[in-house]
């Protein structure tokens, strides 16, 4: 914007100063032809530097013809330059004023725009600050909930660990109980087998006892019959022995009477001992003594019998 204003001022001022008339317009027409020919051919040595000095300072230099219009050209140029210098400050002041005024207006507009932008930014800032405060409060709430959730998770984790430990204890107890149950089951199975074997043995014993009872009954009947027969035989044997002893005594008495000898003494009584051998009687025919053996009527005890 500023550059555009400066360009406009320059375009308006420069043509005004360029329209000022010179003293001699046909300057080139008054040049010395020989001087130009010397410049073109290079004769005249330092003519180019002399021309430059004449155009700037306006002094007489070698290589210029007397009465030429270069002086007027130089003076006109000098006056033009002076006027330009004199008018430069005013133009500068005017251009600066216009530029500064324009810039001030632009600055005022920019300031208003900036104020509006500032107000908008302030509203946005206030909204963002409120959102930031709300976000901070929400963050604190979320952090508190996070801490509560962390505490709940820790408590749950501890409870889970305790539950796992309790489950391990229960599992160990269950394993021990299962092992004990297996052992007891095995023992019960063995006891059942032993019980069955014992029952079988008891059954066999009962059967054997029945058989032995039947045999005992039969043997006892036979024993009683045999005992009765033995008693009868013993009684008969005792009777026969008594008869034999009486006969022997009578025979001995008859012999003694015949030989006029004193009669023999009566036979001694037979002692009742275990299988004692009967001795011969003194005198007479010396008959045999009576032998006895112990017996009892009980089946399981020995019995006595006589012969």
PDB file of C-alpha atoms in Angstrom, residues 18-258:
ATOM      1  CA  UNK A  18      10.310  17.610 -16.590  1.00  0.00           C
ATOM      2  CA  UNK A  19       7.995  20.093 -18.399  1.00  0.00           C
ATOM      3  CA  UNK A  20      10.168  23.129 -17.434  1.00  0.00           C
ATOM      4  CA  UNK A  21      11.757  24.765 -20.652  1.00  0.00           C
ATOM      5  CA  UNK A  22      15.468  24.892 -21.275  1.00  0.00           C
ATOM      6  CA  UNK A  23      17.240  27.967 -22.537  1.00  0.00           C
ATOM      7  CA  UNK A  24      18.415  26.352 -25.725  1.00  0.00           C
ATOM      8  CA  UNK A  25      16.394  23.507 -26.942  1.00  0.00           C
ATOM      9  CA  UNK A  26      18.401  22.775 -30.016  1.00  0.00           C
ATOM     10  CA  UNK A  27      21.551  22.054 -28.111  1.00  0.00           C
ATOM     11  CA  UNK A  28      22.889  19.378 -30.387  1.00  0.00           C
ATOM     12  CA  UNK A  29      22.358  21.507 -33.411  1.00  0.00           C
ATOM     13  CA  UNK A  30      24.830  24.105 -32.064  1.00  0.00           C
ATOM     14  CA  UNK A  31      27.612  21.617 -31.490  1.00  0.00           C
ATOM     15  CA  UNK A  32      30.793  22.109 -33.342  1.00  0.00           C
ATOM     16  CA  UNK A  33      30.998  19.601 -36.139  1.00  0.00           C
ATOM     17  CA  UNK A  34      34.726  19.384 -35.838  1.00  0.00           C
ATOM     18  CA  UNK A  35      34.473  18.728 -32.109  1.00  0.00           C
ATOM     19  CA  UNK A  36      32.130  15.887 -32.796  1.00  0.00           C
ATOM     20  CA  UNK A  37      34.410  14.591 -35.475  1.00  0.00           C
ATOM     21  CA  UNK A  38      37.321  14.805 -33.069  1.00  0.00           C
ATOM     22  CA  UNK A  39      35.388  12.915 -30.423  1.00  0.00           C
ATOM     23  CA  UNK A  40      34.399  10.267 -32.937  1.00  0.00           C
ATOM     24  CA  UNK A  41      37.905   9.867 -34.360  1.00  0.00           C
ATOM     25  CA  UNK A  42      39.582   9.983 -30.966  1.00  0.00           C
ATOM     26  CA  UNK A  43      41.697  13.155 -31.709  1.00  0.00           C
ATOM     27  CA  UNK A  44      41.674  15.565 -28.858  1.00  0.00           C
ATOM     28  CA  UNK A  45      42.954  13.141 -26.244  1.00  0.00           C
ATOM     29  CA  UNK A  46      40.902  13.531 -23.064  1.00  0.00           C
ATOM     30  CA  UNK A  47      37.911  15.080 -24.707  1.00  0.00           C
ATOM     31  CA  UNK A  48      35.439  12.674 -23.050  1.00  0.00           C
ATOM     32  CA  UNK A  49      36.507  13.686 -19.574  1.00  0.00           C
ATOM     33  CA  UNK A  50      36.354  17.353 -20.612  1.00  0.00           C
ATOM     34  CA  UNK A  51      32.785  16.912 -21.823  1.00  0.00           C
ATOM     35  CA  UNK A  52      31.769  15.291 -18.509  1.00  0.00           C
ATOM     36  CA  UNK A  53      33.402  18.081 -16.525  1.00  0.00           C
ATOM     37  CA  UNK A  54      31.682  20.721 -18.615  1.00  0.00           C
ATOM     38  CA  UNK A  55      28.296  19.096 -18.160  1.00  0.00           C
ATOM     39  CA  UNK A  56      28.672  18.957 -14.355  1.00  0.00           C
ATOM     40  CA  UNK A  57      30.620  22.084 -13.451  1.00  0.00           C
ATOM     41  CA  UNK A  58      29.900  24.464 -16.305  1.00  0.00           C
ATOM     42  CA  UNK A  59      33.544  25.576 -16.600  1.00  0.00           C
ATOM     43  CA  UNK A  60      35.385  26.042 -19.844  1.00  0.00           C
ATOM     44  CA  UNK A  61      37.320  22.975 -20.890  1.00  0.00           C
ATOM     45  CA  UNK A  62      39.520  22.207 -23.803  1.00  0.00           C
ATOM     46  CA  UNK A  63      37.769  20.604 -26.733  1.00  0.00           C
ATOM     47  CA  UNK A  64      34.757  23.025 -26.643  1.00  0.00           C
ATOM     48  CA  UNK A  65      34.309  25.852 -29.067  1.00  0.00           C
ATOM     49  CA  UNK A  66      33.869  29.375 -27.686  1.00  0.00           C
ATOM     50  CA  UNK A  67      30.275  30.519 -27.509  1.00  0.00           C
ATOM     51  CA  UNK A  68      28.769  27.078 -27.570  1.00  0.00           C
ATOM     52  CA  UNK A  69      25.437  26.371 -25.875  1.00  0.00           C
ATOM     53  CA  UNK A  70      26.816  23.849 -23.423  1.00  0.00           C
ATOM     54  CA  UNK A  71      26.946  26.496 -20.740  1.00  0.00           C
ATOM     55  CA  UNK A  72      23.306  27.221 -21.108  1.00  0.00           C
ATOM     56  CA  UNK A  73      22.574  23.530 -21.024  1.00  0.00           C
ATOM     57  CA  UNK A  74      24.578  23.147 -17.869  1.00  0.00           C
ATOM     58  CA  UNK A  75      23.038  26.201 -16.260  1.00  0.00           C
ATOM     59  CA  UNK A  76      19.562  25.017 -17.168  1.00  0.00           C
ATOM     60  CA  UNK A  77      20.308  21.631 -15.774  1.00  0.00           C
ATOM     61  CA  UNK A  78      21.695  23.241 -12.639  1.00  0.00           C
ATOM     62  CA  UNK A  79      18.615  25.365 -12.198  1.00  0.00           C
ATOM     63  CA  UNK A  80      16.429  22.382 -12.788  1.00  0.00           C
ATOM     64  CA  UNK A  81      18.375  20.433 -10.206  1.00  0.00           C
ATOM     65  CA  UNK A  82      18.147  23.308  -7.730  1.00  0.00           C
ATOM     66  CA  UNK A  83      14.413  23.609  -8.276  1.00  0.00           C
ATOM     67  CA  UNK A  84      14.098  19.877  -7.861  1.00  0.00           C
ATOM     68  CA  UNK A  85      16.095  20.068  -4.649  1.00  0.00           C
ATOM     69  CA  UNK A  86      14.010  22.994  -3.390  1.00  0.00           C
ATOM     70  CA  UNK A  87      10.752  21.284  -4.274  1.00  0.00           C
ATOM     71  CA  UNK A  88      11.947  17.918  -3.007  1.00  0.00           C
ATOM     72  CA  UNK A  89      11.363  18.738   0.645  1.00  0.00           C
ATOM     73  CA  UNK A  90       7.858  20.044  -0.012  1.00  0.00           C
ATOM     74  CA  UNK A  91       7.055  17.072  -2.182  1.00  0.00           C
ATOM     75  CA  UNK A  92       8.566  14.824   0.450  1.00  0.00           C
ATOM     76  CA  UNK A  93       6.556  16.499   3.150  1.00  0.00           C
ATOM     77  CA  UNK A  94       3.405  16.262   1.080  1.00  0.00           C
ATOM     78  CA  UNK A  95       4.091  12.680   0.096  1.00  0.00           C
ATOM     79  CA  UNK A  96       4.965  11.843   3.686  1.00  0.00           C
ATOM     80  CA  UNK A  97       1.764  13.485   4.872  1.00  0.00           C
ATOM     81  CA  UNK A  98      -0.322  11.653   2.326  1.00  0.00           C
ATOM     82  CA  UNK A  99       1.481   8.416   3.055  1.00  0.00           C
ATOM     83  CA  UNK A 100       1.320   8.915   6.789  1.00  0.00           C
ATOM     84  CA  UNK A 101      -2.328   9.936   6.628  1.00  0.00           C
ATOM     85  CA  UNK A 102      -3.076   6.944   4.485  1.00  0.00           C
ATOM     86  CA  UNK A 103      -1.021   4.797   6.800  1.00  0.00           C
ATOM     87  CA  UNK A 104      -2.767   6.326   9.805  1.00  0.00           C
ATOM     88  CA  UNK A 105      -6.128   5.508   8.271  1.00  0.00           C
ATOM     89  CA  UNK A 106      -4.882   2.053   7.462  1.00  0.00           C
ATOM     90  CA  UNK A 107      -3.492   1.793  10.981  1.00  0.00           C
ATOM     91  CA  UNK A 108      -6.820   2.952  12.412  1.00  0.00           C
ATOM     92  CA  UNK A 109      -8.636   0.390  10.297  1.00  0.00           C
ATOM     93  CA  UNK A 110      -6.068  -2.198  11.236  1.00  0.00           C
ATOM     94  CA  UNK A 111      -6.403  -1.141  14.876  1.00  0.00           C
ATOM     95  CA  UNK A 112     -10.167  -1.485  14.673  1.00  0.00           C
ATOM     96  CA  UNK A 113      -9.723  -4.808  12.960  1.00  0.00           C
ATOM     97  CA  UNK A 114      -7.177  -5.756  15.582  1.00  0.00           C
ATOM     98  CA  UNK A 115      -9.541  -4.636  18.346  1.00  0.00           C
ATOM     99  CA  UNK A 116     -12.316  -6.683  16.783  1.00  0.00           C
ATOM    100  CA  UNK A 117      -9.927  -9.584  16.388  1.00  0.00           C
ATOM    101  CA  UNK A 118      -8.785  -9.005  19.968  1.00  0.00           C
ATOM    102  CA  UNK A 119     -12.372  -9.029  21.164  1.00  0.00           C
ATOM    103  CA  UNK A 120     -13.009 -12.193  19.194  1.00  0.00           C
ATOM    104  CA  UNK A 121      -9.798 -13.697  20.483  1.00  0.00           C
ATOM    105  CA  UNK A 122     -10.732 -12.608  24.002  1.00  0.00           C
ATOM    106  CA  UNK A 123     -14.088 -14.330  23.641  1.00  0.00           C
ATOM    107  CA  UNK A 124     -12.359 -17.383  22.226  1.00  0.00           C
ATOM    108  CA  UNK A 125      -9.763 -17.177  25.005  1.00  0.00           C
ATOM    109  CA  UNK A 126     -12.433 -16.906  27.675  1.00  0.00           C
ATOM    110  CA  UNK A 127     -14.281 -19.817  26.135  1.00  0.00           C
ATOM    111  CA  UNK A 128     -11.095 -21.851  25.932  1.00  0.00           C
ATOM    112  CA  UNK A 129     -10.173 -20.898  29.506  1.00  0.00           C
ATOM    113  CA  UNK A 130     -13.627 -21.979  30.663  1.00  0.00           C
ATOM    114  CA  UNK A 131     -13.264 -25.187  28.668  1.00  0.00           C
ATOM    115  CA  UNK A 132      -9.790 -25.632  30.147  1.00  0.00           C
ATOM    116  CA  UNK A 133     -11.141 -25.175  33.672  1.00  0.00           C
ATOM    117  CA  UNK A 134     -13.973 -27.569  32.899  1.00  0.00           C
ATOM    118  CA  UNK A 135     -11.449 -29.987  31.435  1.00  0.00           C
ATOM    119  CA  UNK A 136      -9.305 -29.633  34.568  1.00  0.00           C
ATOM    120  CA  UNK A 137     -12.315 -30.347  36.761  1.00  0.00           C
ATOM    121  CA  UNK A 138     -13.230 -33.266  34.534  1.00  0.00           C
ATOM    122  CA  UNK A 139      -9.621 -34.476  34.710  1.00  0.00           C
ATOM    123  CA  UNK A 140      -9.650 -34.258  38.500  1.00  0.00           C
ATOM    124  CA  UNK A 141     -12.935 -36.146  38.552  1.00  0.00           C
ATOM    125  CA  UNK A 142     -11.545 -38.759  36.179  1.00  0.00           C
ATOM    126  CA  UNK A 143      -8.366 -38.983  38.283  1.00  0.00           C
ATOM    127  CA  UNK A 144     -10.445 -39.491  41.428  1.00  0.00           C
ATOM    128  CA  UNK A 145     -12.486 -42.146  39.641  1.00  0.00           C
ATOM    129  CA  UNK A 146      -9.224 -43.668  38.410  1.00  0.00           C
ATOM    130  CA  UNK A 147      -7.903 -43.769  41.978  1.00  0.00           C
ATOM    131  CA  UNK A 148     -11.154 -45.319  43.165  1.00  0.00           C
ATOM    132  CA  UNK A 149     -11.021 -47.821  40.327  1.00  0.00           C
ATOM    133  CA  UNK A 150      -7.365 -48.532  41.177  1.00  0.00           C
ATOM    134  CA  UNK A 151      -8.248 -49.100  44.823  1.00  0.00           C
ATOM    135  CA  UNK A 152     -11.164 -51.296  43.796  1.00  0.00           C
ATOM    136  CA  UNK A 153      -8.890 -53.200  41.410  1.00  0.00           C
ATOM    137  CA  UNK A 154      -6.284 -53.623  44.165  1.00  0.00           C
ATOM    138  CA  UNK A 155      -8.938 -54.846  46.587  1.00  0.00           C
ATOM    139  CA  UNK A 156     -10.327 -57.188  43.955  1.00  0.00           C
ATOM    140  CA  UNK A 157      -6.824 -58.436  43.184  1.00  0.00           C
ATOM    141  CA  UNK A 158      -6.127 -59.086  46.853  1.00  0.00           C
ATOM    142  CA  UNK A 159      -9.483 -60.831  47.197  1.00  0.00           C
ATOM    143  CA  UNK A 160      -8.687 -62.899  44.113  1.00  0.00           C
ATOM    144  CA  UNK A 161      -5.281 -63.828  45.554  1.00  0.00           C
ATOM    145  CA  UNK A 162      -6.867 -64.786  48.866  1.00  0.00           C
ATOM    146  CA  UNK A 163      -9.525 -66.774  46.994  1.00  0.00           C
ATOM    147  CA  UNK A 164      -6.831 -68.534  44.978  1.00  0.00           C
ATOM    148  CA  UNK A 165      -4.906 -69.295  48.168  1.00  0.00           C
ATOM    149  CA  UNK A 166      -8.110 -70.567  49.783  1.00  0.00           C
ATOM    150  CA  UNK A 167      -8.825 -72.628  46.673  1.00  0.00           C
ATOM    151  CA  UNK A 168      -5.295 -74.031  46.862  1.00  0.00           C
ATOM    152  CA  UNK A 169      -5.815 -74.949  50.519  1.00  0.00           C
ATOM    153  CA  UNK A 170      -9.181 -76.488  49.694  1.00  0.00           C
ATOM    154  CA  UNK A 171      -7.624 -78.289  46.752  1.00  0.00           C
ATOM    155  CA  UNK A 172      -4.867 -79.650  48.980  1.00  0.00           C
ATOM    156  CA  UNK A 173      -7.461 -80.638  51.573  1.00  0.00           C
ATOM    157  CA  UNK A 174      -9.560 -82.222  48.836  1.00  0.00           C
ATOM    158  CA  UNK A 175      -6.525 -84.087  47.533  1.00  0.00           C
ATOM    159  CA  UNK A 176      -5.693 -85.301  51.043  1.00  0.00           C
ATOM    160  CA  UNK A 177      -9.332 -86.265  51.627  1.00  0.00           C
ATOM    161  CA  UNK A 178      -9.424 -87.993  48.259  1.00  0.00           C
ATOM    162  CA  UNK A 179      -6.236 -89.891  49.098  1.00  0.00           C
ATOM    163  CA  UNK A 180      -7.669 -90.795  52.515  1.00  0.00           C
ATOM    164  CA  UNK A 181     -10.947 -91.826  50.875  1.00  0.00           C
ATOM    165  CA  UNK A 182      -9.043 -93.956  48.379  1.00  0.00           C
ATOM    166  CA  UNK A 183      -7.043 -95.500  51.211  1.00  0.00           C
ATOM    167  CA  UNK A 184     -10.185 -96.098  53.265  1.00  0.00           C
ATOM    168  CA  UNK A 185     -11.932 -97.481  50.193  1.00  0.00           C
ATOM    169  CA  UNK A 186      -9.023 -99.823  49.598  1.00  0.00           C
ATOM    170  CA  UNK A 187      -9.001-100.788  53.272  1.00  0.00           C
ATOM    171  CA  UNK A 188     -12.774-101.299  53.148  1.00  0.00           C
ATOM    172  CA  UNK A 189     -12.374-103.420  50.043  1.00  0.00           C
ATOM    173  CA  UNK A 190      -9.656-105.444  51.725  1.00  0.00           C
ATOM    174  CA  UNK A 191     -11.774-105.692  54.877  1.00  0.00           C
ATOM    175  CA  UNK A 192     -14.745-106.770  52.772  1.00  0.00           C
ATOM    176  CA  UNK A 193     -12.578-109.412  51.137  1.00  0.00           C
ATOM    177  CA  UNK A 194     -11.265-110.511  54.498  1.00  0.00           C
ATOM    178  CA  UNK A 195     -14.806-110.492  55.867  1.00  0.00           C
ATOM    179  CA  UNK A 196     -15.979-112.622  52.976  1.00  0.00           C
ATOM    180  CA  UNK A 197     -13.046-114.976  53.489  1.00  0.00           C
ATOM    181  CA  UNK A 198     -13.716-115.074  57.214  1.00  0.00           C
ATOM    182  CA  UNK A 199     -17.387-115.675  56.563  1.00  0.00           C
ATOM    183  CA  UNK A 200     -16.414-118.476  54.235  1.00  0.00           C
ATOM    184  CA  UNK A 201     -14.076-119.855  56.885  1.00  0.00           C
ATOM    185  CA  UNK A 202     -16.807-119.511  59.511  1.00  0.00           C
ATOM    186  CA  UNK A 203     -19.203-121.263  57.160  1.00  0.00           C
ATOM    187  CA  UNK A 204     -16.631-123.999  56.616  1.00  0.00           C
ATOM    188  CA  UNK A 205     -16.053-124.217  60.368  1.00  0.00           C
ATOM    189  CA  UNK A 206     -19.793-124.391  61.007  1.00  0.00           C
ATOM    190  CA  UNK A 207     -20.120-127.061  58.358  1.00  0.00           C
ATOM    191  CA  UNK A 208     -17.174-128.958  59.841  1.00  0.00           C
ATOM    192  CA  UNK A 209     -18.657-128.528  63.306  1.00  0.00           C
ATOM    193  CA  UNK A 210     -21.945-129.916  62.065  1.00  0.00           C
ATOM    194  CA  UNK A 211     -20.136-132.817  60.483  1.00  0.00           C
ATOM    195  CA  UNK A 212     -18.110-133.394  63.635  1.00  0.00           C
ATOM    196  CA  UNK A 213     -21.280-133.073  65.705  1.00  0.00           C
ATOM    197  CA  UNK A 214     -22.942-135.727  63.605  1.00  0.00           C
ATOM    198  CA  UNK A 215     -19.829-137.899  63.861  1.00  0.00           C
ATOM    199  CA  UNK A 216     -19.646-137.224  67.614  1.00  0.00           C
ATOM    200  CA  UNK A 217     -23.270-138.146  68.008  1.00  0.00           C
ATOM    201  CA  UNK A 218     -22.718-141.371  66.119  1.00  0.00           C
ATOM    202  CA  UNK A 219     -19.492-142.116  67.983  1.00  0.00           C
ATOM    203  CA  UNK A 220     -21.130-141.295  71.318  1.00  0.00           C
ATOM    204  CA  UNK A 221     -23.935-143.695  70.577  1.00  0.00           C
ATOM    205  CA  UNK A 222     -21.371-146.304  69.614  1.00  0.00           C
ATOM    206  CA  UNK A 223     -19.360-145.438  72.699  1.00  0.00           C
ATOM    207  CA  UNK A 224     -22.322-145.780  74.956  1.00  0.00           C
ATOM    208  CA  UNK A 225     -23.092-149.140  73.420  1.00  0.00           C
ATOM    209  CA  UNK A 226     -19.439-150.159  73.645  1.00  0.00           C
ATOM    210  CA  UNK A 227     -19.251-148.882  77.221  1.00  0.00           C
ATOM    211  CA  UNK A 228     -22.292-150.866  78.178  1.00  0.00           C
ATOM    212  CA  UNK A 229     -20.808-153.954  76.543  1.00  0.00           C
ATOM    213  CA  UNK A 230     -17.462-153.319  78.220  1.00  0.00           C
ATOM    214  CA  UNK A 231     -19.136-152.906  81.584  1.00  0.00           C
ATOM    215  CA  UNK A 232     -21.029-156.108  81.055  1.00  0.00           C
ATOM    216  CA  UNK A 233     -17.832-157.860  79.978  1.00  0.00           C
ATOM    217  CA  UNK A 234     -16.001-156.445  82.984  1.00  0.00           C
ATOM    218  CA  UNK A 235     -18.725-157.551  85.313  1.00  0.00           C
ATOM    219  CA  UNK A 236     -18.638-161.015  83.757  1.00  0.00           C
ATOM    220  CA  UNK A 237     -14.855-161.072  83.987  1.00  0.00           C
ATOM    221  CA  UNK A 238     -15.003-160.046  87.638  1.00  0.00           C
ATOM    222  CA  UNK A 239     -17.567-162.698  88.295  1.00  0.00           C
ATOM    223  CA  UNK A 240     -15.449-165.280  86.484  1.00  0.00           C
ATOM    224  CA  UNK A 241     -12.363-164.166  88.364  1.00  0.00           C
ATOM    225  CA  UNK A 242     -14.223-164.360  91.659  1.00  0.00           C
ATOM    226  CA  UNK A 243     -15.470-167.767  90.766  1.00  0.00           C
ATOM    227  CA  UNK A 244     -11.988-168.862  89.791  1.00  0.00           C
ATOM    228  CA  UNK A 245     -10.574-167.506  93.022  1.00  0.00           C
ATOM    229  CA  UNK A 246     -13.251-169.246  95.028  1.00  0.00           C
ATOM    230  CA  UNK A 247     -12.576-172.455  93.153  1.00  0.00           C
ATOM    231  CA  UNK A 248      -8.867-172.098  93.765  1.00  0.00           C
ATOM    232  CA  UNK A 249      -9.473-171.488  97.449  1.00  0.00           C
ATOM    233  CA  UNK A 250     -11.674-174.496  97.683  1.00  0.00           C
ATOM    234  CA  UNK A 251      -9.129-176.594  95.843  1.00  0.00           C
ATOM    235  CA  UNK A 252      -6.352-175.403  98.083  1.00  0.00           C
ATOM    236  CA  UNK A 253      -8.443-176.066 101.158  1.00  0.00           C
ATOM    237  CA  UNK A 254      -9.177-179.548  99.983  1.00  0.00           C
ATOM    238  CA  UNK A 255      -5.537-180.261  99.308  1.00  0.00           C
ATOM    239  CA  UNK A 256      -4.459-178.876 102.644  1.00  0.00           C
ATOM    240  CA  UNK A 257      -7.024-180.867 104.468  1.00  0.00           C
ATOM    241  CA  UNK A 258      -5.874-183.857 102.661  1.00  0.00           C
TER     242      UNK A 258
END
